[in-house]
Coordinates of C-alpha atoms in Angstrom, one line a residue:
Chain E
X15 CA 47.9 116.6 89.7
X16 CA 46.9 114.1 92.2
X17 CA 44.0 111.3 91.6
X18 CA 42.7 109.4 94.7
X19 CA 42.3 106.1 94.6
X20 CA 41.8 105.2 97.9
X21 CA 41.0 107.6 100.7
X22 CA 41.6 105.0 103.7
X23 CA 39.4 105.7 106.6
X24 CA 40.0 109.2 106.4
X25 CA 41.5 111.7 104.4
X26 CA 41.5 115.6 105.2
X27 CA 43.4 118.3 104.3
X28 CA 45.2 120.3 106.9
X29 CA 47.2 123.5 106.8
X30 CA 48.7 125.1 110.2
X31 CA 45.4 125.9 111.1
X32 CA 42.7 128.3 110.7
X33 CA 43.8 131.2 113.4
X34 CA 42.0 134.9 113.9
X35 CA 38.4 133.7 114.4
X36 CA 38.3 132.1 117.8
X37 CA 35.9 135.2 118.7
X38 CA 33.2 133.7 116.6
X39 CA 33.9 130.1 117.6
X40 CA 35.8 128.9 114.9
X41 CA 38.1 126.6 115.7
X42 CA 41.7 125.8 114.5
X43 CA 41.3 122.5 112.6
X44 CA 45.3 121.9 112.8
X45 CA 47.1 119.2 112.0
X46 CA 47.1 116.7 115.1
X47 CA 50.9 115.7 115.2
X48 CA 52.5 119.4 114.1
X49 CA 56.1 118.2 113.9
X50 CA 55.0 115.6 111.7
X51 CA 53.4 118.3 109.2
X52 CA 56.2 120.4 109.8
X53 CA 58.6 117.7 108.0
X54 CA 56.4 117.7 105.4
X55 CA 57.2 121.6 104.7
X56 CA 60.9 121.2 105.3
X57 CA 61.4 117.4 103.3
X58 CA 59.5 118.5 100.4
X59 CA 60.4 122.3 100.6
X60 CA 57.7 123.9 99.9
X61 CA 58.4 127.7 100.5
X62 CA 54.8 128.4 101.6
X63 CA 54.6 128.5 105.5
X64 CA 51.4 127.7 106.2
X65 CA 51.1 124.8 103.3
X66 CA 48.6 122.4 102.9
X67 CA 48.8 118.6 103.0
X68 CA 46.7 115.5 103.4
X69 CA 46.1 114.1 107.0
X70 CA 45.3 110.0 106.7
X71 CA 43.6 107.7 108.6
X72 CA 43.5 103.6 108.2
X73 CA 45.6 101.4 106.3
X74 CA 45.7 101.7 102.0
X75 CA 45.2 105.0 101.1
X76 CA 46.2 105.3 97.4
X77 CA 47.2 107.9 94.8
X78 CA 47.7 108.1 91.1
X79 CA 50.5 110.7 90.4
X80 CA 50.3 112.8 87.3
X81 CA 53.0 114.9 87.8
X82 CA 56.6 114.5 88.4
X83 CA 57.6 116.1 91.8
X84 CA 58.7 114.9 94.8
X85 CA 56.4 113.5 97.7
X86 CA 56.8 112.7 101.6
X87 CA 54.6 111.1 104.0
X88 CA 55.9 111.6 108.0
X89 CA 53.9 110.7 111.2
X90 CA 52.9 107.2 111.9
X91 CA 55.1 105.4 110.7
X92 CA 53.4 103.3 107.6
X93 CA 54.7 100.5 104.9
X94 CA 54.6 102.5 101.4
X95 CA 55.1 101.2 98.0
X96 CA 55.7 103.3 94.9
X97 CA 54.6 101.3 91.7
X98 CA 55.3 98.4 93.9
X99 CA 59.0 99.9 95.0
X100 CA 58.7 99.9 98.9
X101 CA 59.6 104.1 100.1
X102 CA 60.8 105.0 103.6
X103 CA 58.2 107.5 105.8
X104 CA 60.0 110.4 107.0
X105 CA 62.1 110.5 103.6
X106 CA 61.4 112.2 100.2
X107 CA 61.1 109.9 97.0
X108 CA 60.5 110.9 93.5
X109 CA 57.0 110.5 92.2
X110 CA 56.7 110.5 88.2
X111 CA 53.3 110.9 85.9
X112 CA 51.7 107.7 86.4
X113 CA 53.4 106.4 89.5
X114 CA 50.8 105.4 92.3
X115 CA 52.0 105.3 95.7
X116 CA 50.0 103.4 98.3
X117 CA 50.3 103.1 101.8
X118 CA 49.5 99.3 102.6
X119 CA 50.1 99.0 106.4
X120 CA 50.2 101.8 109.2
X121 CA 52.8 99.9 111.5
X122 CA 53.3 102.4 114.3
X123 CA 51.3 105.3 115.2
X124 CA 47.8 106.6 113.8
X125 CA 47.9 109.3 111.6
X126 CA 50.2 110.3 109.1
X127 CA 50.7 113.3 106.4
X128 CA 51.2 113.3 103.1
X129 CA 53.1 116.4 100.9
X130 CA 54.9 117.6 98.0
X131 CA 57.2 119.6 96.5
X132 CA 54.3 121.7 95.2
X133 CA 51.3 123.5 96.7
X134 CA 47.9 121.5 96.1
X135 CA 45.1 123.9 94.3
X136 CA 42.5 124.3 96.2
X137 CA 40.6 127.6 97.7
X138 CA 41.3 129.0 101.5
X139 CA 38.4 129.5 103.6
X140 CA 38.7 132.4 106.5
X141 CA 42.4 132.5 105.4
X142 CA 43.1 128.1 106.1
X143 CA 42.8 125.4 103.7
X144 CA 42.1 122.9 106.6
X145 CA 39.1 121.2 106.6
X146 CA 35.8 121.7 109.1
X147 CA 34.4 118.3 109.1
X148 CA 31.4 119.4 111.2
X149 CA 30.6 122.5 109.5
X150 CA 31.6 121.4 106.5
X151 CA 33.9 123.9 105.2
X152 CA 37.5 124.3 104.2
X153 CA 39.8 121.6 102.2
X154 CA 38.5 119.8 99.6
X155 CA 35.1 121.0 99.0
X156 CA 34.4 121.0 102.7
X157 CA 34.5 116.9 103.1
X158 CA 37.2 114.1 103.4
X159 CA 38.7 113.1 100.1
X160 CA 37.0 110.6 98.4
X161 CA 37.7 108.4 95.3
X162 CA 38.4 110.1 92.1
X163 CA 39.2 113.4 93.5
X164 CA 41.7 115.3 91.6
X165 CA 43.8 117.9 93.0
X166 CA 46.4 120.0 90.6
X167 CA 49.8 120.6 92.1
X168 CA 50.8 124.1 91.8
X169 CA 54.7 125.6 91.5
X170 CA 56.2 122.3 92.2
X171 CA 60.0 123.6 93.1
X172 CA 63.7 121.4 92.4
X173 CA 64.2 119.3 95.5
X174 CA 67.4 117.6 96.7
X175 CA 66.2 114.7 98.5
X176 CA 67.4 115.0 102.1
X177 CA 66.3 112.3 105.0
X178 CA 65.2 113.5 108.3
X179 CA 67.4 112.9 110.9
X180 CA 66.0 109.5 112.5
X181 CA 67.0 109.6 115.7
X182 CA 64.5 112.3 116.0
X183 CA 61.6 110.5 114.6
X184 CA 59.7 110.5 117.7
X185 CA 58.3 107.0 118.8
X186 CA 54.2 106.2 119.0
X187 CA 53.8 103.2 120.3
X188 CA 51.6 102.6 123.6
X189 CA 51.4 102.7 126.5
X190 CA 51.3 106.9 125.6
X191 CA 53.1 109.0 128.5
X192 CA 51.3 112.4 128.5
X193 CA 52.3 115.1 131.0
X194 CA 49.4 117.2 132.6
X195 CA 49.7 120.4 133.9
X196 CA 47.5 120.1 137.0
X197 CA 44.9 122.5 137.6
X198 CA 41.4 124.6 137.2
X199 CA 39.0 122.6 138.9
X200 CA 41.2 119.4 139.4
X201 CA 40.3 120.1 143.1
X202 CA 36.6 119.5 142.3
X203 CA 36.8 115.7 142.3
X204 CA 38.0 113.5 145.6
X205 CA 39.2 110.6 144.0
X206 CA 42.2 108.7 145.9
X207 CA 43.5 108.0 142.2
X208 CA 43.6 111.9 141.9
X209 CA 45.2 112.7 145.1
X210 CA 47.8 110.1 144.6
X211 CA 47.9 112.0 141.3
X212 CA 48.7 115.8 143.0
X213 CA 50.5 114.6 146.2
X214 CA 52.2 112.2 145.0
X215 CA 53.0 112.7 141.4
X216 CA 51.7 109.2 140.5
X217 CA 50.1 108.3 137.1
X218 CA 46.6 108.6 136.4
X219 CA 45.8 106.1 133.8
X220 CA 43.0 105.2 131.3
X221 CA 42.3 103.5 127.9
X222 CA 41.3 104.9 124.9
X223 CA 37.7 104.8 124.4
X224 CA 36.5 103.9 120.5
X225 CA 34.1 106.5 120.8
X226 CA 37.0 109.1 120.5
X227 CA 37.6 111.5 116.9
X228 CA 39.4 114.3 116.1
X229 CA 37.0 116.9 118.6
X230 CA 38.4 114.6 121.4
X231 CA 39.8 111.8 122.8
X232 CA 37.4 109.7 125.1
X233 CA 38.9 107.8 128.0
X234 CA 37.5 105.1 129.8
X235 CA 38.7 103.9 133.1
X236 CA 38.2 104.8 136.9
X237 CA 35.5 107.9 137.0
X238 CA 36.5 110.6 138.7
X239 CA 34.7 111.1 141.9
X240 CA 33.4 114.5 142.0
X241 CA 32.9 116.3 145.9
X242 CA 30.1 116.8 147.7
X243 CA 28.0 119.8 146.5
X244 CA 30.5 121.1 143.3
X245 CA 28.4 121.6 140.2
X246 CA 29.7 119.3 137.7
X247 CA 29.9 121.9 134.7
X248 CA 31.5 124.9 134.7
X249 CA 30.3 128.7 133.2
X250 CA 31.7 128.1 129.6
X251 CA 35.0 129.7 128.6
X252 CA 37.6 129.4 126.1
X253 CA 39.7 126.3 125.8
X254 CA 42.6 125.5 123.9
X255 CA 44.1 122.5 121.9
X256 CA 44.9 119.4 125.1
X257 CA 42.6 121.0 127.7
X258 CA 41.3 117.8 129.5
X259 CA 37.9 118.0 130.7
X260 CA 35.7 115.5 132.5
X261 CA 32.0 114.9 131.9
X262 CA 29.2 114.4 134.4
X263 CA 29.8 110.8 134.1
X264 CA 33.4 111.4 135.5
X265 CA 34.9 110.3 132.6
X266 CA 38.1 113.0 131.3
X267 CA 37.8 114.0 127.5
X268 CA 40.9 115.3 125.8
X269 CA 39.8 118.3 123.6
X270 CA 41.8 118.7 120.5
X271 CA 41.3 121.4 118.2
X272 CA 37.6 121.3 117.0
X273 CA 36.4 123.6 119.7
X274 CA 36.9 126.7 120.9
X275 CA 34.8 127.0 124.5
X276 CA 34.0 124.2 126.8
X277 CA 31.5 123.9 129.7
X278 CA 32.9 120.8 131.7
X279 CA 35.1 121.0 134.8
X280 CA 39.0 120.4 134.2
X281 CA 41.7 118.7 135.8
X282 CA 44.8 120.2 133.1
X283 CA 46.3 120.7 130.3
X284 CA 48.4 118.1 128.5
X285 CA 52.0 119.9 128.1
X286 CA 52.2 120.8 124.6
X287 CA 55.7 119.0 124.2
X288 CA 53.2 115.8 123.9
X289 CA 51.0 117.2 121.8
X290 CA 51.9 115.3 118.8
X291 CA 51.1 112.3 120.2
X292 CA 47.5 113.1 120.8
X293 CA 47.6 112.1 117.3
X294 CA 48.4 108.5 117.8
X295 CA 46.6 107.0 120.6
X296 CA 44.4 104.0 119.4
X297 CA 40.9 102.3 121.4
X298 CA 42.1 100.4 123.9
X299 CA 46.0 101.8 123.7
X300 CA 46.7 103.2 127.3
X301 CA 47.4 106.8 128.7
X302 CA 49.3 107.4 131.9
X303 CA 49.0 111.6 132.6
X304 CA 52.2 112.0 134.5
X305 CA 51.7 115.6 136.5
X306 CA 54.1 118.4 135.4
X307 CA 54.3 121.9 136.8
X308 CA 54.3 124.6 134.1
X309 CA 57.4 126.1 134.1
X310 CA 58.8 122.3 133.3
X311 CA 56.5 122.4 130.6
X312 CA 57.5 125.4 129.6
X313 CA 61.0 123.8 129.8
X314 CA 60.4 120.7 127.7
X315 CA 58.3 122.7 125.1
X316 CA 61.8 124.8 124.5
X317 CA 64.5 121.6 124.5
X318 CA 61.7 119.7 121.4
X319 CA 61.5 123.8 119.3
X320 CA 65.5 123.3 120.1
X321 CA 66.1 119.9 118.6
X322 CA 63.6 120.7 115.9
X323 CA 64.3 124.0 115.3
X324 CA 65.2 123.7 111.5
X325 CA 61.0 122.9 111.6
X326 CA 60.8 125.8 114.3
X327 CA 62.1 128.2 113.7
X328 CA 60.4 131.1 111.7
Chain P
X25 CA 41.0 141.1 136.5
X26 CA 43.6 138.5 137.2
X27 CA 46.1 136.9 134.5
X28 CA 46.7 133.3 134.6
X29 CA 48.6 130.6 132.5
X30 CA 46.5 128.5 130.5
X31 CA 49.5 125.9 129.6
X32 CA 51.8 127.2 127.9
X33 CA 50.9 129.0 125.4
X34 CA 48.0 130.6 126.7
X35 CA 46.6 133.4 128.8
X36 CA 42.9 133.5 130.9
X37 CA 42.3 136.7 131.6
X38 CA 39.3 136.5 134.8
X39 CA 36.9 139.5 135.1
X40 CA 34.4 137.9 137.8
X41 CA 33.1 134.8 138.7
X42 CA 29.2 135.0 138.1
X43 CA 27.4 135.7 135.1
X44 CA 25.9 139.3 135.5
X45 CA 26.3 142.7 133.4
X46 CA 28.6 144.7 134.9
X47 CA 31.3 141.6 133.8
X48 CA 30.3 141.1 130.6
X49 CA 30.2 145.2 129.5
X50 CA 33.9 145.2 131.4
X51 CA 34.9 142.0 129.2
X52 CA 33.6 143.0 126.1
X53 CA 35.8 146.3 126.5
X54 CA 38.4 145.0 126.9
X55 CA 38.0 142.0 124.1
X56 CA 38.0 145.5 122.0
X57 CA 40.8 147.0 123.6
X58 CA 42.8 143.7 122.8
X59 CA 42.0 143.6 119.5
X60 CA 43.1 147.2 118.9
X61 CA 46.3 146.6 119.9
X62 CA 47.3 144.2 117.1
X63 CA 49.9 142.5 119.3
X64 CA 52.3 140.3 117.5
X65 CA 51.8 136.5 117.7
X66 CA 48.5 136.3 118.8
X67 CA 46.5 133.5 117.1
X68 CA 43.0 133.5 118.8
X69 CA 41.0 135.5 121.2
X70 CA 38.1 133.6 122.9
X71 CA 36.0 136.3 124.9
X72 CA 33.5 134.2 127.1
X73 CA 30.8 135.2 130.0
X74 CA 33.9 135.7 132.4
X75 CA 36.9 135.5 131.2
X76 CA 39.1 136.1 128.1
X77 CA 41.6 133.5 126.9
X78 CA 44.7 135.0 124.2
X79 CA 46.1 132.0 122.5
X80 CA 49.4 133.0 121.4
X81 CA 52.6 131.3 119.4
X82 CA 55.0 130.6 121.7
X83 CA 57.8 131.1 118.8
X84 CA 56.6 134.5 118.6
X85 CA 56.0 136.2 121.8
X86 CA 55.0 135.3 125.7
X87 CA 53.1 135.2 128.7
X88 CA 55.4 138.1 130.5
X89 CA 55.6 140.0 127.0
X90 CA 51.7 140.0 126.4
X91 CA 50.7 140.9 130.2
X92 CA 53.6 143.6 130.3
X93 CA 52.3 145.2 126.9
X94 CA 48.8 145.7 128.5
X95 CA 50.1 146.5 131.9
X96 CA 51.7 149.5 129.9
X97 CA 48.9 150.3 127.6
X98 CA 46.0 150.2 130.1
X99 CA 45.4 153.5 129.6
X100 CA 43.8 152.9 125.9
X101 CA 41.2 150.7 127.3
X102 CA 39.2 153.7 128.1
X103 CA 39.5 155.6 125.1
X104 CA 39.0 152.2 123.0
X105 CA 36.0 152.2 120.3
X106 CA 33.1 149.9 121.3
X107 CA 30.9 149.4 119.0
X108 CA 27.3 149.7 119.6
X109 CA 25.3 146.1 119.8
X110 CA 23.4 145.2 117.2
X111 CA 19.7 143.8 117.9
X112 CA 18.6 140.7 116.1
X113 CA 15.2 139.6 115.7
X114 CA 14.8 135.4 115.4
X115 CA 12.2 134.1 114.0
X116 CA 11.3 130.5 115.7
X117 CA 9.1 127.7 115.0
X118 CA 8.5 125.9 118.7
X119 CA 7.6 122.7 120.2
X120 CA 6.2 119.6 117.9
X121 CA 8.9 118.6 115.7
X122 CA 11.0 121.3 115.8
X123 CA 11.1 121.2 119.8
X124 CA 11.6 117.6 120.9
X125 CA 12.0 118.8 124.4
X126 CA 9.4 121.3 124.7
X127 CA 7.5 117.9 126.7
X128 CA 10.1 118.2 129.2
X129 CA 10.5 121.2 129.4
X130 CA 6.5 121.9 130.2
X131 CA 6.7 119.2 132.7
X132 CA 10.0 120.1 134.2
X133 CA 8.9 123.9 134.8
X134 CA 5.4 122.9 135.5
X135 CA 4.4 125.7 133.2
X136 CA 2.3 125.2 129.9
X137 CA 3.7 125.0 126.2
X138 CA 2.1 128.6 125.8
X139 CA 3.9 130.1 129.3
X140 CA 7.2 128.7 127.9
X141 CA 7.0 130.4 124.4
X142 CA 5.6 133.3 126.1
X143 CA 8.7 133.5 128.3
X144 CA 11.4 133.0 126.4
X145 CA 10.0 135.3 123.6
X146 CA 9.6 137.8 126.3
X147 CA 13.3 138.7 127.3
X148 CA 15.6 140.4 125.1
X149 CA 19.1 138.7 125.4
X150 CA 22.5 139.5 125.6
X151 CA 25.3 137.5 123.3
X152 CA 27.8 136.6 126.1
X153 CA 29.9 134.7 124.1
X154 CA 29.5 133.0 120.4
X155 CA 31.4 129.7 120.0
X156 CA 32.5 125.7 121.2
X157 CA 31.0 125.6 117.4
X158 CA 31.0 128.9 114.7
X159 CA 28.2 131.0 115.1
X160 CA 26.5 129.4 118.1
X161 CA 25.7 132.3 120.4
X162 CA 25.3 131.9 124.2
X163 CA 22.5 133.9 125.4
X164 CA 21.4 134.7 128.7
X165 CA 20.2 135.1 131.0
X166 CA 17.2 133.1 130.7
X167 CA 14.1 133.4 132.7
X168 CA 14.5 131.1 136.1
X169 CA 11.2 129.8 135.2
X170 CA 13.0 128.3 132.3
X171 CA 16.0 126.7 133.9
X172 CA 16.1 123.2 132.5
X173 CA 19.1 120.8 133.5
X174 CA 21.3 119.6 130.3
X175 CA 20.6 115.7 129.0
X176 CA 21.7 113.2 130.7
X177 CA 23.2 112.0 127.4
X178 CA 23.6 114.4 124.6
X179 CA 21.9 113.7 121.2
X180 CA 24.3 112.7 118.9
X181 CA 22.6 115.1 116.2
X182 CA 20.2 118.1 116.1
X183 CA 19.3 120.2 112.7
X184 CA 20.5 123.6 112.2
X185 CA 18.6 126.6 113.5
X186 CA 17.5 124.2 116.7
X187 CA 16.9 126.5 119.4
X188 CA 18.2 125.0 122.8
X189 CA 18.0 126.0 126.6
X190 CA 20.4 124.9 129.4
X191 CA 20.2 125.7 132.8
X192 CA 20.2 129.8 132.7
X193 CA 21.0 130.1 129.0
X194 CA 19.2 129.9 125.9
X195 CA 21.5 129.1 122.3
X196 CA 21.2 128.3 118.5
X197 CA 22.6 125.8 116.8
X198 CA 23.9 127.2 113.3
X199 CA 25.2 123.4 112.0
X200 CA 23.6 120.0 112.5
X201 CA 26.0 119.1 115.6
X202 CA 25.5 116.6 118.9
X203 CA 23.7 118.7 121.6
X204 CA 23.0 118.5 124.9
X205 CA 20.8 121.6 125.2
X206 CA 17.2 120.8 125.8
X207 CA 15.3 121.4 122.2
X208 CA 12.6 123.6 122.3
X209 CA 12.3 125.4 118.3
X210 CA 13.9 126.0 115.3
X211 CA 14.8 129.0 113.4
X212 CA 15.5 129.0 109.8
X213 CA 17.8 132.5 109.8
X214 CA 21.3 131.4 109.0
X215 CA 24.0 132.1 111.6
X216 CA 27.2 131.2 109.9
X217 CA 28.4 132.2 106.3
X218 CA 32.0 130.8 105.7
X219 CA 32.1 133.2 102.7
X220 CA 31.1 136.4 103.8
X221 CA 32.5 138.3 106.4
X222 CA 31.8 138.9 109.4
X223 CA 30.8 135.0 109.0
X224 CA 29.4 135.1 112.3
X225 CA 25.7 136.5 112.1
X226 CA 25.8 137.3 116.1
X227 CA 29.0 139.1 117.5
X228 CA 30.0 139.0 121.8
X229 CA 27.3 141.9 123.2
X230 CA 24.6 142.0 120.3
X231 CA 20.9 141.6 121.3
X232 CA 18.2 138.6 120.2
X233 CA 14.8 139.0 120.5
X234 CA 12.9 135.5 119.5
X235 CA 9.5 135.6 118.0
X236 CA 7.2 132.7 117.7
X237 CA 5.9 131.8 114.1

C-alpha cells in the first residue's frame, strides 16, 4: 500500500488512456508525456500493458510506503529523496514498509510519473483507470489524490533494477521546438507572421499563457489575423490529441486529450514525435512551431518508436 | 467522400461540407459500417455533422491499410444494420435562473420569452454528433429565428442539464463545464452514466423533443 502525504499541485492517475468511446465524446485522458509513462512499465516491469500510475504536478509530492517493491518516477526530471537518501528519476530504487519518498524540487520539465513494481488497486471505468477531472470519473474516486489516500499495491513482481539508457532521456527545457503539420484552415488567417510561416518555413512563436491545463495549452502572443469574410468557427468535428486551434480572439489553443470534437478553425497538428513535450511547457516558457510536412512526421514518429522501441514495441 | 490525414495517426473521412440530412443519414451509415468491421488498431471513432475521424495506433496498423480495407469492403456498407433512432423526450425548465441568456436571446431575435420557448419546443431534432465533452449532444438544426451568436467570452462554469443554443444548433450540457453556448433552460434528465452502458443517454441520429415545465 501507498499513503499520500503530499499530493503537490496535482496528482492524477493515468493509464494509456481511455480508448473505444470517442463516439459518445469521451475523451482519452492519457498520460501527457507517453514515453515517460512507458518507462514506468518497462523500469518497474509491470506485465500489465495498459498499467496505471500517478501523473504529478508542483514541487513535494510525498508518499509513505508500506510495502516493499520497487518504485520509479520518469518525466521531468525532479530532486527525490528516499528517507532522506537522494534517488535518480528515470532509475528504479527499492522502496521498503515505512520508507517515504518525496520529490522536493522539479528541476527540469513539468510533469512527471510515478510507478511500481505492482499494479495500484483501484476500479476501471469504461475499461481505463485514468482519471476525468471534469466529469469526475475514473482514478481515484474520480478526483486528484489528496492527503491520506491509501492505495494497495497488487501482484508486486521481482525486479532487477535496470537504468534507462540516459542518453535517451529526452531534454525539457525551453525555449520548446514543436513541429506543426500545416493545414485545415491555416489558410483562413492573413497574418505576415503566418505566411512567413508556410512560404518560408519560419517559426511561429508564442508564450505560454498561465491560463493553460491539461484540456489545452493557451498561447499568448501575435493574434492571428483572420481574412476578410471567413467565419471564425468551424462546423464541429472530431479532433485528436495536438490539434492546434485558434479562438475568435486569434489566439492558437493546443488541444491535448480532454476533448474529442472542436469548433475553432485550425492551423495543424503538432507532429506526434513532440508530443511528450506538450507535457512540459511552463507560463511564460516559449514555443517556436517549426512547419513539417507529413510524411517527415511520419518519418520522425518512426526513428523516436525506433530508438524506443523496447517501450514500443507491442 | 474523400480520405484525408489528420497527422499521423489519424484519418478524416469528409461526407459534405454543409450541415443538411442527406450527409448526416450517409455518415451515420457508414459510422455503422465502420464499426462492424472491427478493424485492428483502431482506438476512437468520432462521427461529427460531416465528417468522420478513425484515430488509430500507429504501432498497429495505417493510413493506406485502413483506407485499402474499406476500399475493398465497400460493398458491406449497404447491407450494414442501422439501427433505428431512438426519440427522447426533455423535459426543460427555461429562462429565469435556469436560462441566464434567455434576456439576450429575446432581445437578440426580437421575439418574446414565450415565441422562444414555443420555438425551440416546436422542432423535433436530430443528434448530429454527441461529444467535445461525454454525453453532450449537438442538435440541430435550430429554428433561424433562434440563431444566436456564441459569447464573446465563455463562462467559465454552467450546471449540468443547462440547455444551450449556438448559431443553428441547440445542446445539453450533461457535467458542470465552461460554455460558450447561450443559456436558455435546464433539464434535470441525466445524460451521462459512467457505469452503465451505453453511458451515453443520446447516440449520433436519435431524436429530442424538449418540453417546457
Amino acid at each position: 500500500m501507498i499513503e499520500i502525504i503530499s499530493p503537490a499541485w496535482l496528482s492524477i492517475i493515468v493509464d494509456e488512456g481511455r480508448y473505444g468511446y470517442g463516439d459518445i465524446g469521451v475523451p482519452p485522458s492519457s498520460p501527457l508525456d507517453l514515453t515517460a509513462y512507458k518507462a514506468i512499465g518497462y523500469l518497474c516491469g509491470s506485465s500489465r500493458s495498459n498499467h496505471p500510475v500517478i501523473e504529478v504536478m508542483g514541487n513535494d509530492f510525498t508518499m509513505k510506503i508500506h510495502t516493499d517493491m520497487v518504485c520509479a518516477i520518469t518525466g521531468a526530471l525532479v530532486n527525490i529523496f528516499c528517507d532522506d537518501k537522494p534517488v535518480q528519476p528515470w532509475t528504479p530504487f527499492l522502496v521498503k514498509k515505512g520508507s517515504v519518498v518525496r520529490v522536493r524540487e522539479v528541476i527540469e520539465g513539468l510533469r512527471y510519473y510515478v510507478g511500481f513494481s505492482g499494479t495500484m488497486e483501484i476500479e476501471t471505468i469504461m475499461d481505463s483507470f485514468s482519471t476525468n477531472i471534469e466529469c469526475r470519473f475514473g482514478g481515484y474516486k474520480g478526483r486528484p489524490l489528496m492527503r491520506g489516500d491509501r492505495i494497495d499495491i497488487k501482484d508486486i513482481e521481482e525486479r532487477t533494477i535496470v537504468p534507462f539508457p540516459v542518453d535517451l532521456i529526452p531534454r525539457m527545457n525551453q525555449p520548446h521546438d514543436m513541429r506543426l503539420i500545416p493545414g485545415f484552415e491555416i489558410d483562413h488567417f492573413i497574418s505576415d507572421a503566418i505566411q512567413r510561416f508556410v512560404e518560408k518555413g519560419e517559426p511561429l512563436w508564442y508564450t505560454i499563457s498561465s491560463k493553460s491545463n491539461r484540456t489545452g495549452i493557451r498561447l499568448e502572443g501575435e493574434p492571428l489575423i483572420f481574412r476578410n469574410g471567413v467565419e471564425k468557427s468551424i462546423v464541429s468535428e472530431g479532433i485528436v490529441l495536438g490539434t492546434v486551434q485558434v479562438a475568435g480572439d486569434g489566439m492558437p489553443i493546443i488541444m491535448l486529450s480532454e476533448r474529442t470534437i472542436g469548433g475553432y478553425t485550425r492551423i495543424g497538428t503538432i507532429a506526434k514525435v513532440d508530443h511528450d513535450r506538450l507535457a512540459h511547457v511552463k507560463p511564460s516558457d516559449r514555443i517556436n512551431f517549426i512547419p513539417v510536412t507529413i510524411d517527415d512526421a511520419e518519418r520522425l514518429w518512426h526513428h523516436k518508436v525506433q530508438s524506443l522501441s523496447f517501450l514500443y514495441t507491442h | 467522400m474523400e480520405f484525408f490525414k489528420y497527422g499521423e495517426d489519424a484519418i478524416r473521412i469528409v461526407f459534405g461540407n454543409t450541415i443538411d440530412h442527406t450527409t448526416h443519414t450517409l455518415l451515420r451509415r457508414y459510422y455503422f459500417f465502420l464499426k462492424s468491421l472491427r478493424l485492428k488498431g483502431i482506438r476512437n471513432i468520432i462521427p461529427s455533422f460531416t465528417t468522420c475521424l478513425i484515430h488509430f495506433d500507429s504501432e498497429v496498423t495505417s493510413f493506406q491499410h485502413i483506407v485499402s480495407t474499406l476500399h475493398k469492403r465497400r460493398n458491406e456498407l449497404e447491407s450494414v444494420e442501422v439501427p433505428e433512432p431512438m426519440l427522447h423526450e426533455i423535459p426543460v425548465m427555461y429562462g429565469g435562473e435556469y436560462g441566464p441568456d434567455m434576456e439576450y436571446v429575446t432581445s437578440y431575435s426580437g421575439l418574446t420569452e414565450e415565441e422562444v420557448i414555443e420555438i425551440h419546443t416546436g422542432t423535433i431534432y436530430t443528434v448530429f454528433a454527441v461529444g467535445f465533452m461525454p454525453g453532450f449532444p449537438y442538435l440541430g438544426p435550430l429554428d433561424k429565428r433562434l440563431y444566436s451568436p456564441r459569447l464573446e467570452t465563455p463562462r467559465l462554469k454552467v450546471p449540468e442539464g443547462s440547455v444551450g443554443i449556438a448559431q443553428l444548433q441547440t445542446g445539453i450540457y450533461p457535467f458542470e463545464s465552461p460554455a460558450g453556448w447561450r443559456i436558455i433552460g435546464k433539464t434535470n434528465i441525466p445524460l451521462f452514466d459512467y457505469r452503465k452502458p451505453p453511458y451515453s443517454l443520446m447516440q449520433i441520429g436519435d431524436m429530442v423533443q424538449f418540453v417546457r415545465i
